[in-house]
Amino acid sequence: MTYFRVQKGQAPVRLASKPRKWVQRLGQIDTTDMSYARPPLRYVNFQLRWLMALSVLSDLPIILLAAGQSSRMRGADKLLEDIDGIPLLRRLADMACAVTRGSVLIALPHPPHPRYQCLDALAADRVAVPDAHEGMNASLRTAVAALPKDAPAAMLLLADLPDLTQDDLSTVLHAVDLTSDTLVWRGATQDGLPGHPIVFSAALFREFSTLVGDGGGRDIVAKAAGRVMLVPLPGDRARRDLDTPEDWANWRIGRK
């Protein structure tokens, strides 16, 4: 038999063994400061709903956008820049695979392309974007169309954010409440400026099919105005991207 400690105004806490003092009748809770009881049904239902929601969040797919041209890098590829011995793209792909049991879809230029090589042996889906030159929204259209049909939401992650950590991805994922009216959960700087990653509810997926240009889904976020939750992350790593060789050189100096 399982026993729980019940404090007034708090959820029951499971006990390892039978307490010295406990309440016999199912569902009975003493209104004094402390008592012991089997949990009322409402707490059991709440716990089951919480566990089911946690399982769903652990299975959310993640889209990693990595089909850009690095046009400002003067011949270099910013997604293959080395960070602690690992290409930036592989680093972010590894983090995405670590925080979800669901699909990880990596939007890439049409092969052959050097970015495919850094993803060898990674359990992720490579999604070729033949019209990647059109802009970021081509990647969004293609990748969202490739999502599992039953996905209740999906995380969108840019591949050029070198300061993001695995904990940051987990923080945004665990802020998601699919029972709420919120449609977008968005990583932000500690000062509240919106950034990445972003989780979109499935209710918005159809909007991606008509995107054109290089807006990166800004129009979709704008349509969800009033139903967007910002999730603060430390510093400015939700927004810091490095687009030029000078950006990378200065960033490396700052890390020393």
Short mmCIF file of C-alpha atoms in Angstrom, two decimals:
data_model
loop_
_atom_site.label_atom_id
_atom_site.label_comp_id
_atom_site.label_asym_id
_atom_site.label_seq_id
_atom_site.Cartn_x
_atom_site.Cartn_y
_atom_site.Cartn_z
CA MET A 1 0.00 0.00 0.00
CA THR A 2 1.20 3.54 -0.78
CA TYR A 3 0.92 6.35 1.77
CA PHE A 4 1.12 10.09 1.32
CA ARG A 5 1.85 13.02 3.61
CA VAL A 6 -0.82 15.69 3.15
CA GLN A 7 -0.22 19.27 4.24
CA LYS A 8 -3.02 21.75 4.12
CA GLY A 9 -3.01 23.65 0.83
CA GLN A 10 -0.35 21.43 -0.75
CA ALA A 11 -0.30 18.39 -3.01
CA PRO A 12 0.34 15.02 -1.33
CA VAL A 13 3.93 13.79 -1.00
CA ARG A 14 4.55 10.06 -1.41
CA LEU A 15 6.10 8.32 1.62
CA ALA A 16 8.58 5.46 1.60
CA SER A 17 6.80 3.62 4.45
CA LYS A 18 3.70 3.68 6.61
CA PRO A 19 3.73 6.71 8.95
CA ARG A 20 3.05 6.41 12.67
CA LYS A 21 -0.01 8.59 12.36
CA TRP A 22 -2.33 8.11 9.42
CA VAL A 23 -5.97 8.55 8.48
CA GLN A 24 -7.87 5.37 7.70
CA ARG A 25 -10.76 6.61 5.57
CA LEU A 26 -10.06 6.97 1.84
CA GLY A 27 -9.81 10.60 0.84
CA GLN A 28 -10.03 11.93 4.42
CA ILE A 29 -7.77 14.94 5.05
CA ASP A 30 -7.42 16.42 8.51
CA THR A 31 -7.68 20.23 8.43
CA THR A 32 -5.05 20.53 11.12
CA ASP A 33 -1.55 21.50 10.03
CA MET A 34 -0.44 17.96 9.20
CA SER A 35 -1.99 14.55 8.64
CA TYR A 36 -1.47 11.40 6.59
CA ALA A 37 -3.89 9.89 4.11
CA ARG A 38 -4.36 8.15 0.86
CA PRO A 39 -4.64 10.94 -1.75
CA PRO A 40 -8.07 12.27 -2.75
CA LEU A 41 -9.09 11.37 -6.30
CA ARG A 42 -8.67 14.94 -7.51
CA TYR A 43 -4.96 14.80 -6.65
CA VAL A 44 -4.55 11.46 -8.41
CA ASN A 45 -6.20 12.86 -11.55
CA PHE A 46 -4.01 15.96 -11.39
CA GLN A 47 -0.89 13.84 -11.08
CA LEU A 48 -1.90 11.67 -14.03
CA ARG A 49 -2.59 14.74 -16.19
CA TRP A 50 0.77 16.22 -15.19
CA LEU A 51 2.63 13.03 -16.05
CA MET A 52 0.85 12.77 -19.42
CA ALA A 53 1.66 16.40 -20.24
CA LEU A 54 5.31 15.84 -19.28
CA SER A 55 5.46 12.83 -21.58
CA VAL A 56 4.01 14.83 -24.49
CA LEU A 57 6.59 17.61 -23.98
CA SER A 58 9.39 15.05 -23.98
CA ASP A 59 8.22 13.87 -27.42
CA LEU A 60 7.85 17.25 -29.15
CA PRO A 61 9.67 17.42 -32.49
CA ILE A 62 12.40 20.00 -33.04
CA ILE A 63 13.18 21.73 -36.34
CA LEU A 64 16.76 22.97 -36.74
CA LEU A 65 17.09 25.54 -39.51
CA ALA A 66 20.44 25.02 -41.24
CA ALA A 67 19.82 25.73 -44.92
CA GLY A 68 21.05 29.34 -45.02
CA GLN A 69 23.87 30.42 -47.30
CA SER A 70 26.23 32.16 -44.80
CA SER A 71 26.46 34.91 -47.41
CA ARG A 72 28.20 37.38 -45.09
CA MET A 73 31.02 34.99 -44.13
CA ARG A 74 33.05 35.71 -47.30
CA GLY A 75 33.43 32.09 -48.34
CA ALA A 76 33.41 30.44 -44.90
CA ASP A 77 30.43 28.58 -43.43
CA LYS A 78 29.34 29.90 -40.04
CA LEU A 79 27.51 26.67 -39.23
CA LEU A 80 30.76 24.73 -39.56
CA GLU A 81 32.72 27.09 -37.31
CA ASP A 82 34.49 25.19 -34.54
CA ILE A 83 33.28 25.51 -30.94
CA ASP A 84 35.29 23.47 -28.46
CA GLY A 85 36.22 21.01 -31.20
CA ILE A 86 32.69 20.59 -32.58
CA PRO A 87 31.08 22.33 -35.58
CA LEU A 88 28.34 24.71 -34.47
CA LEU A 89 25.70 22.83 -36.45
CA ARG A 90 26.61 19.49 -34.88
CA ARG A 91 26.67 21.06 -31.41
CA LEU A 92 23.10 22.35 -31.73
CA ALA A 93 21.91 19.14 -33.39
CA ASP A 94 23.30 17.10 -30.50
CA MET A 95 21.52 19.35 -28.01
CA ALA A 96 18.23 19.01 -29.86
CA CYS A 97 18.50 15.22 -29.87
CA ALA A 98 19.30 15.25 -26.15
CA VAL A 99 16.20 17.17 -25.03
CA THR A 100 13.51 15.31 -26.95
CA ARG A 101 12.53 11.73 -27.67
CA GLY A 102 10.64 12.99 -30.70
CA SER A 103 11.82 13.71 -34.21
CA VAL A 104 14.65 16.14 -34.88
CA LEU A 105 14.39 17.56 -38.39
CA ILE A 106 17.38 19.44 -39.78
CA ALA A 107 16.60 21.67 -42.76
CA LEU A 108 19.65 21.65 -45.05
CA PRO A 109 20.64 22.85 -48.52
CA HIS A 110 20.08 20.35 -51.28
CA PRO A 111 22.90 17.75 -51.28
CA PRO A 112 25.73 17.45 -51.83
CA HIS A 113 26.80 19.94 -49.17
CA PRO A 114 29.56 19.87 -46.49
CA ARG A 115 27.03 20.32 -43.69
CA TYR A 116 25.78 16.77 -44.18
CA GLN A 117 29.20 15.40 -43.25
CA CYS A 118 29.22 16.91 -39.75
CA LEU A 119 25.91 15.15 -39.04
CA ASP A 120 27.20 11.62 -39.69
CA ALA A 121 25.79 8.97 -37.32
CA LEU A 122 23.30 11.44 -35.82
CA ALA A 123 19.78 10.15 -35.19
CA ALA A 124 18.04 13.02 -36.94
CA ASP A 125 16.09 13.51 -40.17
CA ARG A 126 17.89 15.46 -42.89
CA VAL A 127 15.32 17.57 -44.74
CA ALA A 128 16.68 18.91 -48.02
CA VAL A 129 15.35 22.34 -49.02
CA PRO A 130 15.80 22.63 -52.81
CA ASP A 131 14.67 26.27 -52.87
CA ALA A 132 16.73 27.35 -49.85
CA HIS A 133 18.09 30.31 -51.82
CA GLU A 134 14.60 31.83 -51.57
CA GLY A 135 15.11 32.56 -47.87
CA MET A 136 14.39 31.17 -44.42
CA ASN A 137 10.69 30.76 -45.06
CA ALA A 138 11.38 28.13 -47.72
CA SER A 139 13.05 26.07 -44.99
CA LEU A 140 10.09 26.63 -42.68
CA ARG A 141 7.56 25.53 -45.31
CA THR A 142 9.51 22.38 -46.10
CA ALA A 143 10.36 21.38 -42.52
CA VAL A 144 6.92 22.02 -41.03
CA ALA A 145 5.35 19.97 -43.84
CA ALA A 146 7.66 17.09 -42.81
CA LEU A 147 6.56 17.10 -39.16
CA PRO A 148 4.74 14.06 -37.76
CA LYS A 149 1.04 14.51 -38.47
CA ASP A 150 0.09 14.05 -34.82
CA ALA A 151 2.60 16.53 -33.38
CA PRO A 152 0.75 18.85 -30.95
CA ALA A 153 3.51 21.47 -31.22
CA ALA A 154 7.07 21.82 -32.49
CA MET A 155 10.19 23.71 -31.47
CA LEU A 156 11.91 25.91 -34.05
CA LEU A 157 15.65 26.41 -33.50
CA LEU A 158 18.11 28.50 -35.50
CA ALA A 159 21.45 26.83 -36.12
CA ASP A 160 23.58 29.97 -35.76
CA LEU A 161 23.15 30.70 -32.04
CA PRO A 162 26.49 29.69 -30.47
CA ASP A 163 25.66 30.57 -26.85
CA LEU A 164 22.48 28.51 -26.48
CA THR A 165 22.76 25.55 -24.11
CA GLN A 166 20.89 22.30 -23.67
CA ASP A 167 19.39 23.72 -20.48
CA ASP A 168 18.02 26.66 -22.47
CA LEU A 169 16.17 24.32 -24.81
CA SER A 170 14.80 22.37 -21.85
CA THR A 171 13.70 25.58 -20.13
CA VAL A 172 11.61 26.63 -23.11
CA LEU A 173 10.19 23.14 -23.62
CA HIS A 174 9.11 22.87 -19.99
CA ALA A 175 7.37 26.24 -20.17
CA VAL A 176 4.93 24.83 -22.74
CA ASP A 177 1.39 24.24 -21.50
CA LEU A 178 -0.69 22.70 -24.26
CA THR A 179 -3.87 23.04 -22.17
CA SER A 180 -3.58 26.83 -22.08
CA ASP A 181 -4.65 29.45 -24.63
CA THR A 182 -1.01 30.18 -25.48
CA LEU A 183 0.03 29.41 -29.05
CA VAL A 184 3.70 30.44 -29.01
CA TRP A 185 6.37 29.94 -26.33
CA ARG A 186 9.46 31.96 -27.14
CA GLY A 187 12.92 32.14 -25.64
CA ALA A 188 13.97 35.66 -24.70
CA THR A 189 16.94 37.53 -23.27
CA GLN A 190 17.03 38.16 -19.55
CA ASP A 191 15.90 41.72 -20.40
CA GLY A 192 12.81 40.41 -22.18
CA LEU A 193 13.79 40.79 -25.84
CA PRO A 194 12.23 37.99 -27.94
CA GLY A 195 14.57 35.44 -29.48
CA HIS A 196 14.94 31.70 -29.92
CA PRO A 197 14.09 28.87 -29.62
CA ILE A 198 10.36 29.14 -30.35
CA VAL A 199 7.68 26.51 -29.81
CA PHE A 200 4.62 26.78 -32.07
CA SER A 201 1.31 25.09 -31.33
CA ALA A 202 0.01 22.80 -34.05
CA ALA A 203 -2.89 25.23 -34.46
CA LEU A 204 -0.43 27.47 -36.34
CA PHE A 205 1.18 24.85 -38.58
CA ARG A 206 -1.05 25.55 -41.57
CA GLU A 207 0.15 29.16 -41.58
CA PHE A 208 3.66 28.05 -42.54
CA SER A 209 2.55 26.61 -45.88
CA THR A 210 2.08 30.08 -47.38
CA LEU A 211 5.23 31.77 -46.08
CA VAL A 212 7.54 33.43 -48.60
CA GLY A 213 10.70 35.45 -48.29
CA ASP A 214 13.04 35.61 -45.31
CA GLY A 215 10.78 36.66 -42.44
CA GLY A 216 11.48 33.58 -40.35
CA GLY A 217 7.91 33.20 -39.12
CA ARG A 218 7.59 36.73 -37.73
CA ASP A 219 4.18 37.13 -39.39
CA ILE A 220 2.93 33.98 -37.67
CA VAL A 221 4.12 35.17 -34.28
CA ALA A 222 2.41 38.51 -34.96
CA LYS A 223 -0.89 36.76 -35.71
CA ALA A 224 -0.66 35.05 -32.31
CA ALA A 225 -0.38 38.41 -30.52
CA GLY A 226 -1.73 38.16 -27.00
CA ARG A 227 -1.14 34.40 -26.98
CA VAL A 228 2.66 34.49 -26.91
CA MET A 229 4.64 33.63 -23.78
CA LEU A 230 8.23 34.85 -23.44
CA VAL A 231 10.58 32.53 -21.56
CA PRO A 232 13.61 34.45 -20.20
CA LEU A 233 17.02 32.81 -20.67
CA PRO A 234 20.30 34.03 -19.13
CA GLY A 235 22.15 36.88 -20.79
CA ASP A 236 21.47 37.54 -24.48
CA ARG A 237 22.12 34.06 -25.79
CA ALA A 238 18.55 33.76 -27.10
CA ARG A 239 19.46 36.41 -29.70
CA ARG A 240 23.22 36.37 -30.22
CA ASP A 241 24.05 35.19 -33.73
CA LEU A 242 27.37 35.53 -35.52
CA ASP A 243 27.13 36.40 -39.21
CA THR A 244 30.59 37.67 -40.18
CA PRO A 245 34.22 36.59 -39.61
CA GLU A 246 34.62 39.67 -37.40
CA ASP A 247 31.64 38.60 -35.27
CA TRP A 248 33.25 35.22 -34.74
CA ALA A 249 36.67 36.69 -33.94
CA ASN A 250 35.23 39.07 -31.35
CA TRP A 251 33.09 36.33 -29.83
CA ARG A 252 36.11 34.05 -29.41
CA ILE A 253 38.08 36.87 -27.77
CA GLY A 254 35.22 37.37 -25.32
CA ARG A 255 35.27 33.67 -24.36
CA LYS A 256 38.92 33.72 -23.27
#
